[in-house]
XYZ file of C-alpha atoms in Angstrom:
328
model
C -23.584 0.605 16.829
C -22.916 4.005 18.362
C -22.200 6.955 16.109
C -19.542 9.562 16.791
C -20.313 13.088 15.583
C -17.810 14.585 13.171
C -15.641 17.296 14.708
C -13.655 20.077 13.088
C -9.895 19.907 12.534
C -9.465 23.672 12.863
C -6.305 24.604 14.733
C -4.514 21.353 13.924
C -1.320 21.365 11.875
C -1.910 18.519 9.447
C 0.567 17.292 6.842
C 0.756 14.334 4.439
C 1.835 11.074 6.041
C 5.268 10.330 4.583
C 5.338 6.778 5.908
C 2.117 5.582 4.283
C 3.047 2.599 2.082
C -0.382 1.503 0.780
C -4.004 2.584 0.742
C -4.744 6.317 0.718
C -1.672 7.955 -0.819
C -1.135 11.437 -2.205
C -0.732 10.208 -5.768
C -2.244 11.274 -9.081
C -4.202 14.084 -7.464
C -5.857 11.843 -4.884
C -6.321 12.930 -1.275
C -4.217 10.812 1.051
C -3.787 10.270 4.769
C -2.506 12.982 7.107
C -0.687 13.189 10.433
C -0.321 15.864 13.104
C 2.293 16.746 15.707
C 0.527 14.769 18.451
C 1.049 11.369 16.901
C -2.413 11.112 15.362
C -3.134 9.699 11.906
C -6.061 10.884 9.760
C -7.441 8.332 7.323
C -9.987 9.497 4.715
C -13.230 7.563 4.935
C -14.367 5.882 1.749
C -17.755 6.919 0.423
C -20.802 4.751 1.015
C -21.055 1.512 3.018
C -17.305 0.847 3.031
C -16.577 3.996 4.983
C -19.575 3.400 7.231
C -18.388 -0.112 8.079
C -14.878 1.001 8.985
C -16.153 3.862 11.132
C -18.679 1.598 12.844
C -15.983 -1.005 13.516
C -13.849 1.486 15.449
C -16.854 3.016 17.205
C -18.061 -0.438 18.274
C -14.647 -1.271 19.748
C -14.402 2.077 21.540
C -17.957 1.861 22.903
C -17.528 -1.706 24.149
C -14.310 -0.865 26.001
C -15.754 2.288 27.561
C -18.920 0.552 28.698
C -17.050 -2.082 30.657
C -14.303 0.040 32.209
C -16.241 0.661 35.419
C -17.598 -2.896 35.571
C -14.606 -4.973 34.526
C -13.438 -5.954 37.987
C -16.923 -7.010 39.076
C -17.443 -8.937 35.830
C -14.160 -10.815 36.191
C -14.957 -11.719 39.792
C -18.408 -12.937 38.828
C -17.036 -14.965 35.936
C -14.342 -16.648 38.010
C -16.978 -17.665 40.539
C -19.024 -19.389 37.840
C -16.258 -21.385 36.191
C -17.061 -24.565 38.099
C -20.746 -24.267 37.206
C -19.868 -24.006 33.509
C -17.800 -27.143 33.804
C -20.603 -29.123 35.403
C -23.039 -27.968 32.739
C -20.657 -29.157 30.046
C -20.450 -32.623 31.534
C -24.222 -32.885 31.770
C -25.092 -31.364 28.401
C -22.445 -33.310 26.501
C -20.667 -30.256 25.127
C -17.266 -30.914 23.611
C -14.159 -29.255 25.006
C -14.200 -26.881 22.026
C -17.829 -25.942 22.728
C -16.975 -25.388 26.375
C -14.076 -23.106 25.441
C -16.318 -21.073 23.143
C -18.875 -20.775 25.934
C -16.195 -19.585 28.353
C -14.827 -17.068 25.864
C -18.265 -15.575 25.209
C -18.707 -14.819 28.910
C -15.366 -13.070 29.360
C -15.377 -9.233 29.431
C -14.915 -7.691 25.975
C -11.438 -6.285 26.650
C -10.257 -9.604 28.093
C -11.425 -11.918 25.320
C -10.279 -9.405 22.681
C -7.027 -8.281 24.317
C -4.910 -9.388 21.331
C -7.139 -7.476 18.926
C -7.016 -4.329 21.047
C -3.207 -4.474 21.065
C -3.110 -4.982 17.309
C -5.418 -2.280 15.960
C -4.634 1.457 15.988
C -6.257 3.423 18.774
C -9.366 5.303 17.626
C -10.007 8.861 18.821
C -12.890 10.283 16.799
C -14.248 11.091 13.326
C -13.348 14.545 12.006
C -14.191 16.649 8.960
C -11.736 18.538 6.746
C -12.753 20.481 3.643
C -15.963 18.491 3.374
C -14.193 15.146 3.808
C -14.637 12.789 6.738
C -11.538 11.256 8.283
C -10.881 8.729 11.031
C -8.546 10.143 13.661
C -6.382 7.204 14.697
C -3.086 6.425 16.366
C -0.047 6.990 14.121
C 1.485 3.526 14.468
C 4.822 4.661 12.962
C 5.202 7.611 15.314
C 7.533 5.950 17.833
C 10.080 4.899 15.204
C 12.930 7.116 13.995
C 13.151 5.442 10.601
C 10.206 3.021 10.309
C 10.562 0.154 7.860
C 6.997 -0.937 7.047
C 5.370 -3.640 4.946
C 1.612 -3.833 4.284
C 0.374 -7.395 3.669
C -3.267 -8.107 2.805
C -4.256 -11.391 4.484
C -6.615 -14.122 3.273
C -7.071 -16.334 0.226
C -9.998 -14.180 -0.874
C -10.917 -10.519 -0.475
C -14.632 -10.864 -1.231
C -17.318 -11.537 1.355
C -20.200 -14.002 0.826
C -23.004 -11.428 1.118
C -21.602 -9.195 -1.636
C -23.363 -8.968 -4.994
C -22.245 -11.270 -7.814
C -20.574 -8.518 -9.821
C -18.396 -7.463 -6.884
C -17.443 -11.063 -6.077
C -16.390 -11.769 -9.656
C -14.342 -8.562 -9.750
C -12.538 -9.540 -6.545
C -11.907 -13.078 -7.779
C -10.198 -11.724 -10.893
C -8.006 -9.382 -8.832
C -7.166 -12.113 -6.319
C -5.990 -14.440 -9.103
C -4.038 -11.691 -10.867
C -1.998 -11.153 -7.701
C -0.642 -13.646 -5.162
C -3.762 -13.395 -2.969
C -5.566 -16.520 -4.191
C -2.426 -18.631 -4.616
C -0.461 -17.748 -1.472
C -3.157 -16.490 0.896
C -1.643 -12.995 1.121
C -0.204 -10.255 -1.039
C 2.242 -7.426 -0.474
C 0.424 -4.113 -0.980
C 3.319 -1.778 -0.219
C 6.571 -1.456 1.683
C 9.426 0.844 2.528
C 12.837 -0.223 3.795
C 15.263 2.160 5.445
C 18.709 1.650 3.931
C 21.008 2.582 6.757
C 24.135 2.896 4.606
C 22.414 5.346 2.262
C 20.352 7.025 4.984
C 17.345 6.858 2.706
C 14.290 4.728 2.016
C 13.641 2.274 -0.755
C 9.910 2.233 -1.497
C 7.889 -0.241 -3.515
C 5.287 1.389 -5.731
C 1.698 0.154 -5.998
C 2.429 -1.009 -9.531
C 5.519 -2.921 -8.364
C 3.443 -4.719 -5.729
C 0.584 -5.556 -8.109
C 3.009 -7.042 -10.621
C 5.085 -8.958 -8.055
C 5.101 -12.580 -9.260
C 4.595 -15.476 -6.888
C 8.174 -16.686 -7.266
C 9.536 -13.273 -6.185
C 7.524 -12.888 -2.968
C 10.100 -14.630 -0.789
C 12.804 -12.374 -2.168
C 10.697 -9.326 -1.321
C 10.166 -10.575 2.237
C 13.911 -11.144 2.627
C 14.663 -7.707 1.219
C 12.265 -6.053 3.637
C 14.022 -7.594 6.636
C 17.508 -6.395 5.620
C 18.346 -2.777 6.492
C 22.072 -2.831 5.594
C 22.887 -2.183 9.265
C 23.132 -5.784 10.382
C 19.511 -6.984 10.556
C 18.509 -10.195 8.813
C 15.146 -11.994 8.419
C 15.645 -13.987 11.629
C 15.972 -10.700 13.553
C 12.706 -9.274 12.191
C 10.611 -12.407 11.774
C 12.044 -14.813 14.358
C 12.494 -14.833 18.109
C 10.101 -14.315 20.997
C 9.321 -10.724 19.939
C 9.485 -11.167 16.179
C 6.733 -10.957 13.593
C 6.024 -14.701 13.553
C 5.489 -14.896 17.321
C 3.088 -11.950 17.180
C 1.247 -13.410 14.188
C 0.784 -16.658 16.097
C -0.812 -14.726 18.948
C -3.143 -13.074 16.437
C -3.985 -16.440 14.874
C -4.753 -17.887 18.311
C -7.220 -15.039 18.927
C -8.872 -15.664 15.561
C -9.223 -19.342 16.416
C -11.291 -18.436 19.495
C -13.291 -15.387 18.448
C -16.684 -15.683 16.726
C -17.681 -12.006 16.674
C -16.082 -10.587 13.521
C -14.945 -11.625 10.044
C -12.200 -9.585 8.386
C -12.083 -9.455 4.592
C -9.407 -7.485 2.731
C -7.725 -6.405 5.983
C -3.957 -5.981 6.211
C -1.194 -6.752 8.652
C 1.554 -4.168 9.028
C 5.012 -5.297 10.083
C 7.049 -2.370 11.425
C 10.591 -2.217 12.752
C 13.257 0.393 13.482
C 15.077 0.922 10.209
C 18.492 1.833 11.609
C 18.561 -0.924 14.232
C 21.590 -3.190 14.439
C 20.114 -5.934 16.638
C 16.802 -7.740 17.015
C 16.219 -5.997 20.351
C 16.736 -2.562 18.806
C 14.447 -3.435 15.900
C 11.382 -3.318 18.204
C 9.240 -5.284 15.744
C 5.499 -4.775 15.987
C 2.464 -6.194 14.180
C -0.609 -4.037 13.570
C -3.947 -4.980 12.030
C -5.522 -2.315 9.772
C -8.211 -1.676 7.133
C -11.715 -2.637 8.232
C -13.971 -1.468 5.392
C -14.989 -5.089 4.818
C -15.410 -6.284 8.394
C -18.697 -7.961 9.267
C -20.410 -9.656 12.206
C -19.347 -13.302 12.286
C -22.655 -14.508 13.761
C -20.942 -17.322 15.626
C -18.757 -18.513 12.735
C -14.979 -18.849 12.686
C -13.122 -16.499 10.313
C -11.482 -19.359 8.408
C -10.328 -17.147 5.528
C -8.215 -14.865 7.711
C -6.937 -17.797 9.771
C -5.796 -19.635 6.632
C -4.126 -16.491 5.313
C -2.330 -15.885 8.606
C -1.046 -19.442 8.645
C 0.180 -19.076 5.067
C 2.006 -15.867 5.949
C 3.620 -17.475 9.013
C 4.776 -20.377 6.844
C 6.249 -18.000 4.275
C 8.094 -15.921 6.876
C 9.420 -19.082 8.511
C 10.725 -20.234 5.146
C 12.494 -16.995 4.187
C 14.558 -17.082 7.366
C 16.426 -20.005 5.779
C 17.232 -18.151 2.549
C 20.534 -16.445 1.807
C 20.128 -12.705 1.495
C 22.702 -12.420 -1.294
C 20.620 -14.767 -3.448
C 17.521 -12.622 -2.938
C 18.511 -9.203 -4.274
C 15.572 -7.826 -6.250
């Protein structure tokens, strides 16, 4: 994959990201994520292969999109002209309809077959260096919200990847079973909810999230979707523009793609904290954290698909719960 040279951050006015709910936080003397006045987010790269993988993931996406920008129209025209040929080959070779769909997907331009992914991940600008540390300069996904309510949910029934060493796998298995990851297929890593009546945020600590029992997860999901200004779970999770509809689009992309496997990645659900209606909430889903993303080598990412389905089922269920019975 292509490598982007690190650039200096001199001249930029950087400050701690106050809306970071999980991951790199300014806690216990640790260096956290930063933002600037342009709407850019600076995420510290982890040391070793984890940081390399996340950087390479973004650089691969950026390189693939750039390389096809000048050729996209010609590629689409060429592909559309060959659709009938693909169909005849399928009938002769005995390919199943699923095989034929995979074949068609593989020959679509990168930005077309991965359009859902490109909408879901933060935009990548470059890799920068600050005080000897490397950071990814990304889009600040909370920038366009006045009072962003955000929940970070790690997706999948397991966070370990098959090629990892035995010690790492066993460590992940223990953590997955100590949280709701292995049982539910997802876990809440952090969240903040804007309480409109108090004009302030309620934030869940890392410890609170780690100790959240399975039976309390639904209550947490209900609590996240209530901002004391009129919003309820059906406004945030339901509807044509809600979280569930967007998660289904993401799941549909995962069902087709065979290029990448995402372990220990998270879905962010973001909405306008002082909104009074579903339309004002402007709910959006973003996919983040790619330190454990690998080439799929033609295989379906069944772990992430199963986790996404489990999350959709949970969100569908909490829309039927009474908020007053779910106060944490």
